[in-house]
mmCIF file of C-alpha atoms in Angstrom:
data_model
loop_
_atom_site.group_PDB
_atom_site.id
_atom_site.type_symbol
_atom_site.label_atom_id
_atom_site.label_comp_id
_atom_site.label_asym_id
_atom_site.label_seq_id
_atom_site.Cartn_x
_atom_site.Cartn_y
_atom_site.Cartn_z
ATOM 1 C CA MET A 264 242.098 23.905 -37.646
ATOM 2 C CA PRO A 265 245.284 22.824 -35.615
ATOM 3 C CA LYS A 266 246.326 25.424 -33.084
ATOM 4 C CA LYS A 267 249.164 28.089 -34.990
ATOM 5 C CA THR A 268 252.406 27.001 -32.846
ATOM 6 C CA TYR A 269 253.656 29.439 -30.971
ATOM 7 C CA ALA A 270 256.685 30.558 -28.395
ATOM 8 C CA MET A 271 256.462 32.731 -25.196
ATOM 9 C CA ARG A 272 259.311 35.006 -24.464
ATOM 10 C CA TYR A 273 260.285 35.494 -20.823
ATOM 11 C CA VAL A 274 262.494 39.020 -20.211
ATOM 12 C CA ALA A 275 262.956 40.583 -16.758
ATOM 13 C CA GLY A 276 260.983 43.473 -16.353
ATOM 14 C CA GLN A 277 258.848 42.917 -19.695
ATOM 15 C CA PRO A 278 255.493 41.685 -20.589
ATOM 16 C CA VAL A 279 255.838 38.412 -21.876
ATOM 17 C CA GLU A 280 256.043 38.211 -25.652
ATOM 18 C CA ARG A 281 254.054 35.872 -28.202
ATOM 19 C CA ILE A 282 256.437 34.646 -31.425
ATOM 20 C CA PHE A 283 254.949 32.859 -33.960
ATOM 21 C CA PRO A 284 257.289 31.210 -37.184
ATOM 22 C CA GLY A 285 257.910 33.847 -39.384
ATOM 23 C CA ALA A 286 257.857 36.453 -37.161
ATOM 24 C CA VAL A 287 261.606 37.100 -37.102
ATOM 25 C CA ALA A 288 264.234 36.698 -40.028
ATOM 26 C CA GLN A 289 264.469 33.868 -41.465
ATOM 27 C CA LEU A 290 267.725 31.588 -41.977
ATOM 28 C CA GLY A 291 269.636 31.951 -44.984
ATOM 29 C CA GLN A 292 268.963 35.596 -45.042
ATOM 30 C CA ALA A 293 271.460 37.961 -42.773
ATOM 31 C CA LEU A 294 270.548 37.318 -39.300
ATOM 32 C CA PRO A 295 270.073 41.116 -36.971
ATOM 33 C CA PRO A 296 273.209 41.740 -34.809
ATOM 34 C CA GLY A 297 273.020 41.229 -31.229
ATOM 35 C CA GLU A 298 275.087 40.282 -27.662
ATOM 36 C CA ALA A 299 276.908 37.072 -28.292
ATOM 37 C CA LEU A 300 276.763 34.438 -24.999
ATOM 38 C CA PRO A 301 278.875 36.094 -22.346
ATOM 39 C CA ASN A 302 281.931 34.433 -21.702
ATOM 40 C CA SER A 303 281.270 31.765 -24.442
ATOM 41 C CA ASP A 304 285.173 30.579 -24.676
ATOM 42 C CA VAL A 305 283.971 27.794 -22.810
ATOM 43 C CA LEU A 306 280.236 27.048 -23.801
ATOM 44 C CA ARG A 307 278.236 25.696 -20.762
ATOM 45 C CA VAL A 308 275.132 23.876 -21.415
ATOM 46 C CA MET A 309 272.214 22.030 -18.527
ATOM 47 C CA VAL A 310 269.619 19.722 -20.575
ATOM 48 C CA TRP A 311 267.206 18.107 -17.813
ATOM 49 C CA ASN A 312 263.228 17.244 -18.563
ATOM 50 C CA ILE A 313 262.264 18.740 -15.590
ATOM 51 C CA PHE A 314 258.901 16.309 -15.107
ATOM 52 C CA LYS A 315 256.935 20.060 -14.632
ATOM 53 C CA GLN A 316 258.636 20.585 -11.752
ATOM 54 C CA GLN A 317 256.093 17.652 -9.559
ATOM 55 C CA ARG A 318 259.635 16.448 -7.230
ATOM 56 C CA ALA A 319 260.649 18.841 -4.217
ATOM 57 C CA GLU A 320 264.271 19.978 -4.913
ATOM 58 C CA TRP A 321 264.360 21.064 -8.375
ATOM 59 C CA LEU A 322 264.823 24.583 -7.797
ATOM 60 C CA SER A 323 267.809 23.813 -5.852
ATOM 61 C CA VAL A 324 269.260 21.964 -8.605
ATOM 62 C CA LEU A 325 268.626 24.350 -11.233
ATOM 63 C CA LYS A 326 269.912 26.962 -8.704
ATOM 64 C CA SER A 327 273.142 25.179 -7.818
ATOM 65 C CA PHE A 328 273.919 24.398 -11.645
ATOM 66 C CA GLY A 329 272.431 26.179 -13.645
ATOM 67 C CA LYS A 330 273.367 29.236 -12.412
ATOM 68 C CA ASP A 331 277.084 29.076 -14.308
ATOM 69 C CA THR A 332 275.904 28.243 -17.231
ATOM 70 C CA GLN A 333 275.172 30.085 -20.536
ATOM 71 C CA LEU A 334 272.265 27.529 -22.267
ATOM 72 C CA VAL A 335 269.946 25.591 -19.740
ATOM 73 C CA LEU A 336 267.484 23.477 -22.153
ATOM 74 C CA LEU A 337 264.372 22.136 -20.042
ATOM 75 C CA GLN A 338 262.067 19.847 -21.181
ATOM 76 C CA GLU A 339 258.558 19.367 -19.462
ATOM 77 C CA ALA A 340 259.023 22.672 -18.289
ATOM 78 C CA GLN A 341 255.027 24.317 -17.008
ATOM 79 C CA THR A 342 255.618 27.927 -16.371
ATOM 80 C CA THR A 343 254.948 28.355 -12.459
ATOM 81 C CA PRO A 344 255.579 31.391 -10.912
ATOM 82 C CA GLU A 345 258.701 29.717 -9.036
ATOM 83 C CA LEU A 346 259.816 28.815 -12.861
ATOM 84 C CA ILE A 347 259.464 32.100 -14.595
ATOM 85 C CA LYS A 348 261.139 33.921 -11.671
ATOM 86 C CA PHE A 349 264.075 31.788 -11.212
ATOM 87 C CA ALA A 350 264.599 32.327 -15.578
ATOM 88 C CA THR A 351 264.166 36.143 -15.204
ATOM 89 C CA SER A 352 266.631 36.626 -12.319
ATOM 90 C CA HIS A 353 269.238 34.303 -13.372
ATOM 91 C CA TYR A 354 268.841 34.638 -17.809
ATOM 92 C CA LEU A 355 268.381 37.329 -20.168
ATOM 93 C CA ALA A 356 265.647 35.609 -21.974
ATOM 94 C CA ALA A 357 263.304 31.823 -21.547
ATOM 95 C CA ASP A 358 261.439 31.178 -24.547
ATOM 96 C CA GLN A 359 259.052 28.178 -23.879
ATOM 97 C CA VAL A 360 256.860 26.406 -26.861
ATOM 98 C CA PRO A 361 253.608 25.446 -24.855
ATOM 99 C CA ALA A 362 252.785 21.664 -25.802
ATOM 100 C CA ILE A 363 250.147 21.618 -23.074
ATOM 101 C CA VAL A 364 247.988 23.971 -22.164
ATOM 102 C CA LEU A 365 247.455 22.720 -18.477
ATOM 103 C CA PRO A 366 244.376 24.913 -17.010
ATOM 104 C CA GLN A 367 246.816 26.995 -15.394
ATOM 105 C CA HIS A 368 250.669 26.597 -16.330
ATOM 106 C CA PRO A 369 251.625 25.058 -20.009
ATOM 107 C CA SER A 370 254.071 22.818 -20.132
ATOM 108 C CA GLY A 371 256.774 22.062 -22.957
ATOM 109 C CA VAL A 372 260.574 22.765 -24.029
ATOM 110 C CA MET A 373 261.973 25.871 -22.146
ATOM 111 C CA THR A 374 265.563 27.622 -22.965
ATOM 112 C CA LEU A 375 267.052 29.807 -20.832
ATOM 113 C CA ALA A 376 269.482 31.888 -22.217
ATOM 114 C CA ALA A 377 272.138 34.822 -20.806
ATOM 115 C CA ALA A 378 271.599 36.126 -24.315
ATOM 116 C CA HIS A 379 268.938 37.284 -26.681
ATOM 117 C CA PRO A 380 268.473 34.892 -29.491
ATOM 118 C CA VAL A 381 268.824 36.439 -33.081
ATOM 119 C CA TYR A 382 266.434 33.528 -34.412
ATOM 120 C CA CYS A 383 264.078 31.887 -32.787
ATOM 121 C CA CYS A 384 261.300 28.944 -34.349
ATOM 122 C CA PRO A 385 258.582 26.896 -32.275
ATOM 123 C CA LEU A 386 257.383 23.765 -33.309
ATOM 124 C CA ARG A 387 255.050 21.167 -32.149
ATOM 125 C CA GLU A 388 254.117 17.733 -32.844
ATOM 126 C CA ARG A 389 250.944 15.896 -32.048
ATOM 127 C CA GLU A 390 251.335 12.391 -30.285
ATOM 128 C CA PRO A 391 249.483 10.313 -32.944
ATOM 129 C CA LEU A 392 247.879 8.171 -29.596
ATOM 130 C CA LEU A 393 247.373 10.492 -27.055
ATOM 131 C CA ARG A 394 246.296 12.924 -29.187
ATOM 132 C CA LEU A 395 248.887 15.440 -26.831
ATOM 133 C CA SER A 396 251.740 17.558 -28.024
ATOM 134 C CA LYS A 397 255.596 17.482 -28.078
ATOM 135 C CA SER A 398 257.331 20.515 -28.292
ATOM 136 C CA ALA A 399 260.430 21.750 -30.043
ATOM 137 C CA LEU A 400 262.346 24.913 -30.230
ATOM 138 C CA VAL A 401 265.199 26.156 -32.512
ATOM 139 C CA THR A 402 267.287 29.777 -31.569
ATOM 140 C CA VAL A 403 270.595 30.878 -32.534
ATOM 141 C CA TYR A 404 272.788 33.018 -30.444
ATOM 142 C CA PRO A 405 276.098 34.945 -31.269
ATOM 143 C CA LEU A 406 279.002 34.108 -29.669
ATOM 144 C CA THR A 407 281.848 35.938 -28.582
ATOM 145 C CA ASN A 408 284.382 34.495 -31.266
ATOM 146 C CA GLY A 409 282.173 35.760 -34.435
ATOM 147 C CA GLU A 410 280.210 32.366 -35.010
ATOM 148 C CA LEU A 411 275.887 32.190 -34.617
ATOM 149 C CA VAL A 412 275.158 28.911 -32.564
ATOM 150 C CA MET A 413 271.696 26.444 -33.087
ATOM 151 C CA VAL A 414 270.544 25.146 -30.552
ATOM 152 C CA VAL A 415 267.815 23.358 -30.594
ATOM 153 C CA ASN A 416 265.787 21.975 -28.038
ATOM 154 C CA ILE A 417 263.429 18.742 -28.284
ATOM 155 C CA HIS A 418 260.800 16.627 -26.581
ATOM 156 C CA ALA A 419 260.242 13.497 -28.659
ATOM 157 C CA VAL A 420 256.923 12.305 -29.370
ATOM 158 C CA ASN A 421 256.545 8.758 -27.098
ATOM 159 C CA PHE A 422 253.551 6.779 -27.737
ATOM 160 C CA SER A 423 253.230 6.226 -31.457
ATOM 161 C CA LEU A 424 253.343 2.667 -33.795
ATOM 162 C CA GLY A 425 256.594 2.473 -35.996
ATOM 163 C CA VAL A 426 258.831 5.260 -36.460
ATOM 164 C CA ASP A 427 256.756 7.209 -39.216
ATOM 165 C CA VAL A 428 255.540 10.014 -36.681
ATOM 166 C CA TYR A 429 258.936 10.003 -34.580
ATOM 167 C CA SER A 430 260.888 10.923 -37.558
ATOM 168 C CA LYS A 431 257.887 13.650 -39.336
ATOM 169 C CA GLN A 432 258.686 15.485 -35.929
ATOM 170 C CA LEU A 433 262.699 15.481 -36.705
ATOM 171 C CA ASP A 434 262.242 16.097 -40.681
ATOM 172 C CA PRO A 435 261.846 20.182 -39.697
ATOM 173 C CA ILE A 436 264.804 20.116 -37.650
ATOM 174 C CA GLY A 437 267.072 18.794 -40.008
ATOM 175 C CA GLU A 438 265.574 21.621 -42.628
ATOM 176 C CA GLN A 439 266.823 24.438 -40.095
ATOM 177 C CA ILE A 440 270.387 22.703 -39.028
ATOM 178 C CA ALA A 441 270.639 22.005 -42.983
ATOM 179 C CA SER A 442 270.447 25.650 -43.344
ATOM 180 C CA HIS A 443 272.575 26.881 -40.713
ATOM 181 C CA THR A 444 276.018 27.184 -41.199
ATOM 182 C CA GLY A 445 277.099 27.618 -37.737
ATOM 183 C CA PRO A 446 277.603 25.323 -34.439
ATOM 184 C CA VAL A 447 274.968 23.308 -33.808
ATOM 185 C CA ILE A 448 273.740 22.180 -29.936
ATOM 186 C CA MET A 449 270.552 19.501 -30.319
ATOM 187 C CA ALA A 450 269.555 18.143 -26.989
ATOM 188 C CA GLY A 451 266.805 16.789 -25.134
ATOM 189 C CA ASP A 452 264.225 13.959 -24.518
ATOM 190 C CA PHE A 453 264.516 12.075 -27.738
ATOM 191 C CA ASN A 454 261.748 9.239 -26.087
ATOM 192 C CA ALA A 455 264.418 7.035 -28.290
ATOM 193 C CA TRP A 456 263.661 3.749 -25.918
ATOM 194 C CA SER A 457 263.433 1.413 -28.931
ATOM 195 C CA ARG A 458 265.726 -0.136 -31.587
ATOM 196 C CA GLN A 459 263.663 1.757 -34.054
ATOM 197 C CA ARG A 460 263.714 4.788 -32.670
ATOM 198 C CA MET A 461 267.193 4.601 -32.010
ATOM 199 C CA ASN A 462 267.975 4.032 -35.895
ATOM 200 C CA ALA A 463 266.178 6.790 -36.934
ATOM 201 C CA LEU A 464 267.701 9.148 -34.355
ATOM 202 C CA PHE A 465 271.012 8.402 -35.299
ATOM 203 C CA ASN A 466 270.199 7.953 -38.733
ATOM 204 C CA PHE A 467 269.123 11.534 -38.826
ATOM 205 C CA ALA A 468 271.980 12.917 -36.904
ATOM 206 C CA ARG A 469 274.549 11.150 -39.519
ATOM 207 C CA ARG A 470 272.764 13.285 -42.392
ATOM 208 C CA SER A 471 272.855 16.257 -40.438
ATOM 209 C CA GLY A 472 276.556 15.984 -39.837
ATOM 210 C CA LEU A 473 275.955 16.356 -35.738
ATOM 211 C CA LYS A 474 278.430 13.875 -33.114
ATOM 212 C CA GLU A 475 276.779 12.178 -29.708
ATOM 213 C CA VAL A 476 277.997 13.571 -26.969
ATOM 214 C CA ASN A 477 279.375 10.434 -24.776
ATOM 215 C CA PHE A 478 278.890 10.178 -21.287
ATOM 216 C CA THR A 479 282.081 8.178 -19.168
ATOM 217 C CA ASP A 480 279.933 8.216 -16.076
ATOM 218 C CA ASP A 481 276.740 7.295 -18.091
ATOM 219 C CA HIS A 482 273.542 7.766 -15.472
ATOM 220 C CA ARG A 483 271.257 9.035 -17.644
ATOM 221 C CA ARG A 484 267.196 7.710 -17.663
ATOM 222 C CA ARG A 485 266.658 4.492 -19.163
ATOM 223 C CA THR A 486 263.666 2.636 -20.717
ATOM 224 C CA PHE A 487 263.793 -0.890 -22.017
ATOM 225 C CA GLY A 488 267.720 -0.415 -21.392
ATOM 226 C CA LYS A 489 268.102 2.493 -24.044
ATOM 227 C CA ALA A 490 269.093 5.594 -22.573
ATOM 228 C CA LEU A 491 266.298 8.538 -23.486
ATOM 229 C CA ASP A 492 267.808 12.235 -23.326
ATOM 230 C CA PHE A 493 270.762 13.166 -25.822
ATOM 231 C CA VAL A 494 273.402 15.835 -26.512
ATOM 232 C CA PHE A 495 274.459 16.440 -30.403
ATOM 233 C CA TYR A 496 277.046 18.733 -31.783
ATOM 234 C CA ARG A 497 278.842 20.209 -35.288
ATOM 235 C CA GLY A 498 281.340 22.523 -35.196
ATOM 236 C CA LEU A 499 282.521 22.994 -31.393
ATOM 237 C CA THR A 500 284.640 20.406 -29.485
ATOM 238 C CA VAL A 501 283.604 18.779 -25.895
ATOM 239 C CA SER A 502 285.331 19.538 -22.951
ATOM 240 C CA ALA A 503 283.329 18.096 -20.234
ATOM 241 C CA ALA A 504 280.427 16.097 -19.738
ATOM 242 C CA THR A 505 278.534 14.616 -16.709
ATOM 243 C CA VAL A 506 275.034 13.320 -15.487
ATOM 244 C CA LEU A 507 273.840 14.671 -12.469
ATOM 245 C CA VAL A 508 272.226 11.988 -9.811
ATOM 246 C CA THR A 509 269.366 13.645 -8.403
ATOM 247 C CA GLN A 510 265.970 12.670 -7.259
ATOM 248 C CA ALA A 511 264.274 16.472 -8.181
ATOM 249 C CA SER A 512 262.723 14.822 -11.698
ATOM 250 C CA ASP A 513 262.825 11.395 -13.352
ATOM 251 C CA HIS A 514 265.319 12.457 -15.644
ATOM 252 C CA ASN A 515 268.977 13.306 -14.768
ATOM 253 C CA PRO A 516 270.242 16.292 -15.911
ATOM 254 C CA LEU A 517 273.249 16.758 -19.034
ATOM 255 C CA LEU A 518 276.203 19.154 -18.152
ATOM 256 C CA VAL A 519 278.239 19.109 -21.099
ATOM 257 C CA GLU A 520 281.223 22.073 -21.469
ATOM 258 C CA PHE A 521 281.556 22.948 -25.174
ATOM 259 C CA LEU A 522 285.015 24.841 -26.668
ATOM 260 C CA PRO A 523 283.829 26.609 -30.227
ATOM 261 C CA ARG A 524 286.422 26.328 -32.965
#
């Protein structure tokens, strides 16, 4: 019997909360009111595969570049005391979907936000060859202009023959996006290292009405010459997009500023 997928929510001064799909309001229904992401007339987002915090300086990078962002989308985030302390000290809520349950600290996607989400849907997909899981997380936050922004944080399956499992992981995300009428940000480590995967990803983005964020000074991590990390969006305008070069992970962080329409 497959294990239930859930998210772990970390909030300063509160017990860790386990959130299951269906435990919150469903998309398509009226979502509960909530406090807006502060200063979201300019929405700053950081996207980074943090490599399970295995390299030095990861925390200094987060402190330097994550402190002024309303949203931080991490992949391979391991729930070490140092990361949880940073997350709960600088953000109102941190939601993680455990993909790999390690002996001490689970690893998976984690979204840090300067507001509490009004919707949360954790997703997991098992790697067909390694039998390990990759995770994704869909959250929704109010903006100061009254809209609701959907944020999709994904770490795509890596080792598979063909793209059937790769596309299978994207399908439920597509259903979530199709049910949402407001702006959308979808970002993370897509492991799009083959032409087949790139085609599947960009066909998915096109069907979902998403545009790709372009980086003029593009220092994204590449495998077989193809970028692995992407940011897609709709219903927003990109005002700045940069890639930070660092040795603090095997991926470089993406920093994007959006203007709500």
